[in-house]
PDB file of N, CA and C in Angstrom:
ATOM      1  N   MET P 143     -17.869  29.075  19.505  1.00 61.00           N
ATOM      2  CA  MET P 143     -16.839  28.312  19.012  1.00 61.00           C
ATOM      3  C   MET P 143     -15.673  29.379  18.555  1.00 61.00           C
ATOM      4  N   PHE P 144     -14.486  28.982  18.800  1.00 67.00           N
ATOM      5  CA  PHE P 144     -13.456  29.929  18.603  1.00 67.00           C
ATOM      6  C   PHE P 144     -12.657  29.471  17.280  1.00 67.00           C
ATOM      7  N   SER P 145     -12.418  30.248  16.389  1.00 74.00           N
ATOM      8  CA  SER P 145     -11.859  29.787  15.172  1.00 74.00           C
ATOM      9  C   SER P 145     -10.552  30.687  14.776  1.00 74.00           C
ATOM     10  N   LEU P 146      -9.379  30.120  14.611  1.00 74.00           N
ATOM     11  CA  LEU P 146      -8.222  30.838  14.256  1.00 74.00           C
ATOM     12  C   LEU P 146      -8.078  31.114  12.784  1.00 74.00           C
ATOM     13  N   GLY P 147      -8.813  30.449  12.037  1.00 79.00           N
ATOM     14  CA  GLY P 147      -8.595  30.629  10.521  1.00 79.00           C
ATOM     15  C   GLY P 147      -7.153  30.045  10.144  1.00 79.00           C
ATOM     16  N   LYS P 148      -6.757  30.512   9.030  1.00 83.00           N
ATOM     17  CA  LYS P 148      -5.476  30.018   8.457  1.00 83.00           C
ATOM     18  C   LYS P 148      -4.299  30.836   9.033  1.00 83.00           C
ATOM     19  N   ILE P 149      -3.387  30.142   9.770  1.00 83.00           N
ATOM     20  CA  ILE P 149      -2.280  30.889  10.391  1.00 83.00           C
ATOM     21  C   ILE P 149      -1.080  30.750   9.427  1.00 83.00           C
ATOM     22  N   THR P 150      -0.614  31.865   8.870  1.00 88.00           N
ATOM     23  CA  THR P 150       0.563  31.723   8.003  1.00 88.00           C
ATOM     24  C   THR P 150       1.801  32.414   8.594  1.00 88.00           C
ATOM     25  N   LYS P 151       1.677  33.290   9.551  1.00 89.00           N
ATOM     26  CA  LYS P 151       2.874  34.086  10.213  1.00 89.00           C
ATOM     27  C   LYS P 151       2.504  34.171  11.748  1.00 89.00           C
ATOM     28  N   MET P 152       3.496  34.707  12.486  1.00 87.00           N
ATOM     29  CA  MET P 152       3.346  34.774  13.783  1.00 87.00           C
ATOM     30  C   MET P 152       2.226  35.840  14.311  1.00 87.00           C
ATOM     31  N   GLU P 153       2.154  36.915  13.412  1.00 87.00           N
ATOM     32  CA  GLU P 153       1.258  37.967  13.683  1.00 87.00           C
ATOM     33  C   GLU P 153      -0.193  37.446  13.716  1.00 87.00           C
ATOM     34  N   ASP P 154      -0.392  36.264  12.882  1.00 86.00           N
ATOM     35  CA  ASP P 154      -1.833  35.864  12.852  1.00 86.00           C
ATOM     36  C   ASP P 154      -2.317  35.095  14.184  1.00 86.00           C
ATOM     37  N   LEU P 155      -1.396  34.719  15.023  1.00 86.00           N
ATOM     38  CA  LEU P 155      -1.827  34.028  16.341  1.00 86.00           C
ATOM     39  C   LEU P 155      -2.553  35.090  17.309  1.00 86.00           C
ATOM     40  N   PRO P 156      -3.452  34.602  17.981  1.00 86.00           N
ATOM     41  CA  PRO P 156      -4.139  35.531  18.964  1.00 86.00           C
ATOM     42  C   PRO P 156      -3.318  35.685  20.183  1.00 86.00           C
ATOM     43  N   SER P 157      -3.670  36.684  20.952  1.00 88.00           N
ATOM     44  CA  SER P 157      -2.848  37.055  22.091  1.00 88.00           C
ATOM     45  C   SER P 157      -2.986  35.863  23.126  1.00 88.00           C
ATOM     46  N   LYS P 158      -2.105  35.796  24.030  1.00 91.00           N
ATOM     47  CA  LYS P 158      -2.028  34.708  25.114  1.00 91.00           C
ATOM     48  C   LYS P 158      -3.345  34.599  25.770  1.00 91.00           C
ATOM     49  N   PRO P 159      -4.048  35.612  26.226  1.00 92.00           N
ATOM     50  CA  PRO P 159      -5.290  35.307  27.026  1.00 92.00           C
ATOM     51  C   PRO P 159      -6.442  34.732  26.071  1.00 92.00           C
ATOM     52  N   GLN P 160      -6.351  35.173  24.821  1.00 89.00           N
ATOM     53  CA  GLN P 160      -7.462  34.723  23.830  1.00 89.00           C
ATOM     54  C   GLN P 160      -7.141  33.200  23.619  1.00 89.00           C
ATOM     55  N   LEU P 161      -5.757  32.898  23.442  1.00 87.00           N
ATOM     56  CA  LEU P 161      -5.494  31.609  23.174  1.00 87.00           C
ATOM     57  C   LEU P 161      -5.757  30.545  24.393  1.00 87.00           C
ATOM     58  N   LYS P 162      -5.525  30.914  25.584  1.00 91.00           N
ATOM     59  CA  LYS P 162      -5.876  30.169  26.793  1.00 91.00           C
ATOM     60  C   LYS P 162      -7.346  30.037  26.936  1.00 91.00           C
ATOM     61  N   LYS P 163      -8.108  31.088  26.561  1.00 90.00           N
ATOM     62  CA  LYS P 163      -9.644  30.983  26.706  1.00 90.00           C
ATOM     63  C   LYS P 163     -10.149  29.850  25.584  1.00 90.00           C
ATOM     64  N   ALA P 164      -9.509  29.946  24.478  1.00 87.00           N
ATOM     65  CA  ALA P 164      -9.908  28.944  23.322  1.00 87.00           C
ATOM     66  C   ALA P 164      -9.531  27.514  23.695  1.00 87.00           C
ATOM     67  N   ILE P 165      -8.350  27.478  24.328  1.00 88.00           N
ATOM     68  CA  ILE P 165      -7.945  26.063  24.699  1.00 88.00           C
ATOM     69  C   ILE P 165      -8.776  25.372  25.841  1.00 88.00           C
ATOM     70  N   LYS P 166      -9.206  26.378  26.870  1.00 92.00           N
ATOM     71  CA  LYS P 166     -10.193  25.858  27.835  1.00 92.00           C
ATOM     72  C   LYS P 166     -11.523  25.612  27.239  1.00 92.00           C
ATOM     73  N   GLU P 167     -12.008  26.314  26.144  1.00 90.00           N
ATOM     74  CA  GLU P 167     -13.341  26.057  25.635  1.00 90.00           C
ATOM     75  C   GLU P 167     -13.209  24.612  24.941  1.00 90.00           C
ATOM     76  N   ALA P 168     -12.089  24.403  24.184  1.00 87.00           N
ATOM     77  CA  ALA P 168     -12.103  23.180  23.563  1.00 87.00           C
ATOM     78  C   ALA P 168     -11.850  22.026  24.461  1.00 87.00           C
ATOM     79  N   MET P 169     -11.207  22.193  25.627  1.00 90.00           N
ATOM     80  CA  MET P 169     -11.043  21.158  26.619  1.00 90.00           C
ATOM     81  C   MET P 169     -12.486  20.879  27.142  1.00 90.00           C
ATOM     82  N   ASN P 170     -13.253  21.898  27.464  1.00 92.00           N
ATOM     83  CA  ASN P 170     -14.561  21.674  28.055  1.00 92.00           C
ATOM     84  C   ASN P 170     -15.475  20.843  26.959  1.00 92.00           C
ATOM     85  N   LEU P 171     -15.295  21.297  25.737  1.00 89.00           N
ATOM     86  CA  LEU P 171     -16.276  20.594  24.718  1.00 89.00           C
ATOM     87  C   LEU P 171     -15.829  19.157  24.580  1.00 89.00           C
ATOM     88  N   THR P 172     -14.607  18.943  24.740  1.00 88.00           N
ATOM     89  CA  THR P 172     -13.975  17.528  24.627  1.00 88.00           C
ATOM     90  C   THR P 172     -14.444  16.698  25.790  1.00 88.00           C
ATOM     91  N   ASP P 173     -14.348  17.336  26.992  1.00 91.00           N
ATOM     92  CA  ASP P 173     -14.868  16.576  28.267  1.00 91.00           C
ATOM     93  C   ASP P 173     -16.420  16.265  28.082  1.00 91.00           C
ATOM     94  N   MET P 174     -17.271  17.149  27.319  1.00 91.00           N
ATOM     95  CA  MET P 174     -18.686  16.878  27.360  1.00 91.00           C
ATOM     96  C   MET P 174     -19.028  15.753  26.277  1.00 91.00           C
ATOM     97  N   GLY P 175     -17.874  15.457  25.315  1.00 89.00           N
ATOM     98  CA  GLY P 175     -18.076  14.567  24.407  1.00 89.00           C
ATOM     99  C   GLY P 175     -18.552  15.060  23.001  1.00 89.00           C
ATOM    100  N   VAL P 176     -18.441  16.415  22.838  1.00 86.00           N
ATOM    101  CA  VAL P 176     -18.848  16.999  21.602  1.00 86.00           C
ATOM    102  C   VAL P 176     -17.741  16.740  20.574  1.00 86.00           C
ATOM    103  N   THR P 177     -18.106  16.214  19.442  1.00 83.00           N
ATOM    104  CA  THR P 177     -17.258  16.070  18.306  1.00 83.00           C
ATOM    105  C   THR P 177     -17.715  16.823  17.019  1.00 83.00           C
ATOM    106  N   MET P 178     -16.691  17.130  16.324  1.00 79.00           N
ATOM    107  CA  MET P 178     -17.011  17.915  15.127  1.00 79.00           C
ATOM    108  C   MET P 178     -17.041  16.956  13.918  1.00 79.00           C
ATOM    109  N   LYS P 179     -18.275  17.146  13.123  1.00 83.00           N
ATOM    110  CA  LYS P 179     -18.320  16.450  11.976  1.00 83.00           C
ATOM    111  C   LYS P 179     -17.544  16.834  10.570  1.00 83.00           C
ATOM    112  N   LYS P 180     -16.720  16.020  10.055  1.00 83.00           N
ATOM    113  CA  LYS P 180     -16.039  16.414   8.810  1.00 83.00           C
ATOM    114  C   LYS P 180     -16.889  16.315   7.706  1.00 83.00           C
ATOM    115  N   ALA P 181     -16.774  17.209   6.759  1.00 84.00           N
ATOM    116  CA  ALA P 181     -17.567  17.190   5.442  1.00 84.00           C
ATOM    117  C   ALA P 181     -16.993  15.887   4.707  1.00 84.00           C
ATOM    118  N   PRO P 182     -18.039  15.009   4.133  1.00 86.00           N
ATOM    119  CA  PRO P 182     -17.659  13.949   3.410  1.00 86.00           C
ATOM    120  C   PRO P 182     -16.906  14.304   2.191  1.00 86.00           C
ATOM    121  N   GLN P 183     -15.601  13.553   1.938  1.00 85.00           N
ATOM    122  CA  GLN P 183     -14.977  13.713   0.766  1.00 85.00           C
ATOM    123  C   GLN P 183     -15.826  13.131  -0.460  1.00 85.00           C
ATOM    124  N   PRO P 184     -15.919  14.043  -1.594  1.00 85.00           N
ATOM    125  CA  PRO P 184     -16.548  13.477  -2.718  1.00 85.00           C
ATOM    126  C   PRO P 184     -15.726  12.374  -3.155  1.00 85.00           C
ATOM    127  N   LYS P 185     -16.511  11.280  -3.675  1.00 85.00           N
ATOM    128  CA  LYS P 185     -15.913   9.950  -4.348  1.00 85.00           C
ATOM    129  C   LYS P 185     -15.492  10.363  -5.685  1.00 85.00           C
ATOM    130  N   GLN P 186     -14.216  10.053  -5.946  1.00 83.00           N
ATOM    131  CA  GLN P 186     -13.713  10.227  -7.411  1.00 83.00           C
ATOM    132  C   GLN P 186     -13.500   8.772  -8.041  1.00 83.00           C
ATOM    133  N   ARG P 187     -13.945   8.862  -9.232  1.00 81.00           N
ATOM    134  CA  ARG P 187     -13.788   7.643 -10.034  1.00 81.00           C
ATOM    135  C   ARG P 187     -12.321   7.402 -10.272  1.00 81.00           C
ATOM    136  N   PRO P 188     -11.898   6.161 -10.210  1.00 79.00           N
ATOM    137  CA  PRO P 188     -10.391   5.864 -10.513  1.00 79.00           C
ATOM    138  C   PRO P 188     -10.193   6.232 -11.948  1.00 79.00           C
ATOM    139  N   ARG P 189      -9.013   6.807 -12.173  1.00 79.00           N
ATOM    140  CA  ARG P 189      -8.554   7.135 -13.455  1.00 79.00           C
ATOM    141  C   ARG P 189      -7.736   5.985 -14.021  1.00 79.00           C
ATOM    142  N   PHE P 190      -8.019   5.577 -15.241  1.00 75.00           N
ATOM    143  CA  PHE P 190      -7.146   4.451 -15.766  1.00 75.00           C
ATOM    144  C   PHE P 190      -6.309   5.012 -16.839  1.00 75.00           C
ATOM    145  N   PRO P 191      -5.077   4.585 -16.894  1.00 81.00           N
ATOM    146  CA  PRO P 191      -4.157   4.999 -17.883  1.00 81.00           C
ATOM    147  C   PRO P 191      -4.614   4.707 -19.281  1.00 81.00           C
ATOM    148  N   ASP P 192      -4.178   5.657 -20.149  1.00 82.00           N
ATOM    149  CA  ASP P 192      -4.624   5.496 -21.553  1.00 82.00           C
ATOM    150  C   ASP P 192      -4.244   4.117 -22.287  1.00 82.00           C
ATOM    151  N   THR P 193      -3.242   3.567 -21.732  1.00 82.00           N
ATOM    152  CA  THR P 193      -2.895   2.215 -22.355  1.00 82.00           C
ATOM    153  C   THR P 193      -3.919   1.132 -21.940  1.00 82.00           C
ATOM    154  N   PHE P 194      -4.582   1.202 -20.654  1.00 84.00           N
ATOM    155  CA  PHE P 194      -5.475   0.308 -20.263  1.00 84.00           C
ATOM    156  C   PHE P 194      -6.744   0.487 -21.135  1.00 84.00           C
ATOM    157  N   LYS P 195      -7.044   1.795 -21.415  1.00 81.00           N
ATOM    158  CA  LYS P 195      -8.388   2.021 -22.150  1.00 81.00           C
ATOM    159  C   LYS P 195      -8.061   1.531 -23.616  1.00 81.00           C
ATOM    160  N   LEU P 196      -6.816   1.757 -24.144  1.00 85.00           N
ATOM    161  CA  LEU P 196      -6.666   1.260 -25.494  1.00 85.00           C
ATOM    162  C   LEU P 196      -6.795  -0.372 -25.607  1.00 85.00           C
ATOM    163  N   LEU P 197      -6.157  -0.909 -24.562  1.00 86.00           N
ATOM    164  CA  LEU P 197      -6.162  -2.436 -24.604  1.00 86.00           C
ATOM    165  C   LEU P 197      -7.613  -2.942 -24.321  1.00 86.00           C
ATOM    166  N   TYR P 198      -8.388  -2.332 -23.617  1.00 84.00           N
ATOM    167  CA  TYR P 198      -9.794  -2.654 -23.272  1.00 84.00           C
ATOM    168  C   TYR P 198     -10.623  -2.510 -24.641  1.00 84.00           C
ATOM    169  N   ARG P 199     -10.285  -1.497 -25.510  1.00 84.00           N
ATOM    170  CA  ARG P 199     -11.040  -1.318 -26.688  1.00 84.00           C
ATOM    171  C   ARG P 199     -10.540  -2.261 -27.642  1.00 84.00           C
ATOM    172  N   ARG P 200      -9.241  -2.626 -27.702  1.00 85.00           N
ATOM    173  CA  ARG P 200      -8.796  -3.825 -28.617  1.00 85.00           C
ATOM    174  C   ARG P 200      -9.333  -5.038 -28.157  1.00 85.00           C
ATOM    175  N   ILE P 201      -9.534  -5.479 -27.046  1.00 84.00           N
ATOM    176  CA  ILE P 201      -9.971  -6.655 -26.553  1.00 84.00           C
ATOM    177  C   ILE P 201     -11.419  -6.757 -26.901  1.00 84.00           C
ATOM    178  N   LEU P 202     -12.240  -5.665 -26.648  1.00 81.00           N
ATOM    179  CA  LEU P 202     -13.529  -5.637 -26.912  1.00 81.00           C
ATOM    180  C   LEU P 202     -13.968  -5.740 -28.495  1.00 81.00           C
ATOM    181  N   LYS P 203     -13.108  -5.053 -29.244  1.00 82.00           N
ATOM    182  CA  LYS P 203     -13.190  -5.174 -30.642  1.00 82.00           C
ATOM    183  C   LYS P 203     -12.838  -6.510 -31.116  1.00 82.00           C
ATOM    184  N   HIS P 204     -11.933  -7.262 -30.528  1.00 79.00           N
ATOM    185  CA  HIS P 204     -11.684  -8.627 -30.996  1.00 79.00           C
ATOM    186  C   HIS P 204     -12.779  -9.614 -30.485  1.00 79.00           C
ATOM    187  N   LEU P 205     -13.374  -9.360 -29.411  1.00 76.00           N
ATOM    188  CA  LEU P 205     -14.450 -10.128 -29.004  1.00 76.00           C
ATOM    189  C   LEU P 205     -15.730  -9.999 -29.765  1.00 76.00           C
ATOM    190  N   CYS P 206     -15.952  -8.685 -30.292  1.00 75.00           N
ATOM    191  CA  CYS P 206     -16.990  -8.389 -31.114  1.00 75.00           C
ATOM    192  C   CYS P 206     -16.879  -9.130 -32.533  1.00 75.00           C
ATOM    193  N   SER P 207     -15.561  -9.199 -33.015  1.00 74.00           N
ATOM    194  CA  SER P 207     -15.362  -9.847 -34.173  1.00 74.00           C
ATOM    195  C   SER P 207     -15.421 -11.313 -34.176  1.00 74.00           C
ATOM    196  N   LEU P 208     -15.298 -11.744 -32.903  1.00 68.00           N
ATOM    197  CA  LEU P 208     -15.483 -13.253 -32.780  1.00 68.00           C
ATOM    198  C   LEU P 208     -16.912 -13.630 -32.798  1.00 68.00           C
ATOM    199  N   LYS P 209     -17.709 -12.663 -32.316  1.00 68.00           N
ATOM    200  CA  LYS P 209     -19.145 -12.895 -32.179  1.00 68.00           C
ATOM    201  C   LYS P 209     -19.800 -12.941 -33.732  1.00 68.00           C
ATOM    202  N   LYS P 210     -19.044 -12.511 -34.677  1.00 70.00           N
ATOM    203  CA  LYS P 210     -19.641 -12.584 -36.073  1.00 70.00           C
ATOM    204  C   LYS P 210     -19.245 -13.998 -36.755  1.00 70.00           C
ATOM    205  N   LEU P 211     -18.328 -14.737 -36.102  1.00 64.00           N
ATOM    206  CA  LEU P 211     -17.897 -15.938 -36.612  1.00 64.00           C
ATOM    207  C   LEU P 211     -18.889 -17.005 -36.513  1.00 64.00           C
ATOM    208  N   PRO P 212     -18.823 -17.944 -37.347  1.00 62.00           N
ATOM    209  CA  PRO P 212     -19.808 -19.132 -37.172  1.00 62.00           C
ATOM    210  C   PRO P 212     -19.537 -19.907 -35.788  1.00 62.00           C
ATOM    211  N   LEU P 213     -20.493 -20.673 -35.222  1.00 58.00           N
ATOM    212  CA  LEU P 213     -20.389 -21.267 -34.023  1.00 58.00           C
ATOM    213  C   LEU P 213     -19.161 -22.112 -33.884  1.00 58.00           C
ATOM    214  N   ILE P 214     -18.979 -22.883 -35.033  1.00 55.00           N
ATOM    215  CA  ILE P 214     -17.905 -23.928 -35.034  1.00 55.00           C
ATOM    216  C   ILE P 214     -16.429 -23.174 -34.835  1.00 55.00           C
ATOM    217  N   GLN P 215     -16.252 -22.082 -35.371  1.00 55.00           N
ATOM    218  CA  GLN P 215     -14.969 -21.399 -35.404  1.00 55.00           C
ATOM    219  C   GLN P 215     -14.919 -20.541 -34.050  1.00 55.00           C
ATOM    220  N   LYS P 216     -15.853 -20.214 -33.256  1.00 52.00           N
ATOM    221  CA  LYS P 216     -15.852 -19.547 -32.106  1.00 52.00           C
ATOM    222  C   LYS P 216     -15.125 -20.429 -30.984  1.00 52.00           C
ATOM    223  N   GLY P 217     -15.420 -21.667 -31.028  1.00 57.00           N
ATOM    224  CA  GLY P 217     -14.867 -22.690 -30.013  1.00 57.00           C
ATOM    225  C   GLY P 217     -15.118 -22.163 -28.577  1.00 57.00           C
ATOM    226  N   VAL P 218     -14.093 -22.053 -27.756  1.00 53.00           N
ATOM    227  CA  VAL P 218     -14.266 -21.853 -26.465  1.00 53.00           C
ATOM    228  C   VAL P 218     -14.360 -20.222 -26.133  1.00 53.00           C
ATOM    229  N   TYR P 219     -14.223 -19.375 -27.179  1.00 52.00           N
ATOM    230  CA  TYR P 219     -14.302 -17.996 -27.069  1.00 52.00           C
ATOM    231  C   TYR P 219     -15.675 -17.496 -27.209  1.00 52.00           C
ATOM    232  N   HIS P 220     -16.709 -18.477 -27.433  1.00 49.00           N
ATOM    233  CA  HIS P 220     -18.010 -17.922 -27.679  1.00 49.00           C
ATOM    234  C   HIS P 220     -18.574 -17.353 -26.398  1.00 49.00           C
ATOM    235  N   MET P 221     -18.825 -16.104 -26.229  1.00 54.00           N
ATOM    236  CA  MET P 221     -19.465 -15.494 -25.080  1.00 54.00           C
ATOM    237  C   MET P 221     -20.334 -14.396 -25.576  1.00 54.00           C
ATOM    238  N   ASP P 222     -21.399 -14.139 -24.912  1.00 55.00           N
ATOM    239  CA  ASP P 222     -22.310 -12.996 -25.344  1.00 55.00           C
ATOM    240  C   ASP P 222     -21.842 -11.626 -24.892  1.00 55.00           C
ATOM    241  N   TYR P 223     -21.319 -10.864 -25.723  1.00 53.00           N
ATOM    242  CA  TYR P 223     -20.698  -9.541 -25.458  1.00 53.00           C
ATOM    243  C   TYR P 223     -21.582  -8.518 -26.345  1.00 53.00           C
ATOM    244  N   ARG P 224     -21.652  -7.424 -25.665  1.00 55.00           N
ATOM    245  CA  ARG P 224     -22.417  -6.512 -26.307  1.00 55.00           C
ATOM    246  C   ARG P 224     -21.399  -5.623 -27.386  1.00 55.00           C
ATOM    247  N   CYS P 225     -21.785  -5.446 -28.462  1.00 53.00           N
ATOM    248  CA  CYS P 225     -20.938  -4.813 -29.491  1.00 53.00           C
ATOM    249  C   CYS P 225     -21.536  -3.544 -30.062  1.00 53.00           C
TER     250      CYS P 225
END
């Protein structure tokens, strides 16, 4: 397999005969159905802005404080949250 590496200037290109040979080799591989597998991209967790984190903490704190109230005062807000 022919590899050119990173080409940053004209001097990095191979000579014309070498380039023709590489192109013919690539065409033959394509005709045979050979494909190159790409390395899988590492999955990144989405980053949440600090404002969302702050709001989430405030909501969770509010829900935990509701958990301490008597059942009558909880009303429709009564849910089982981990505090």
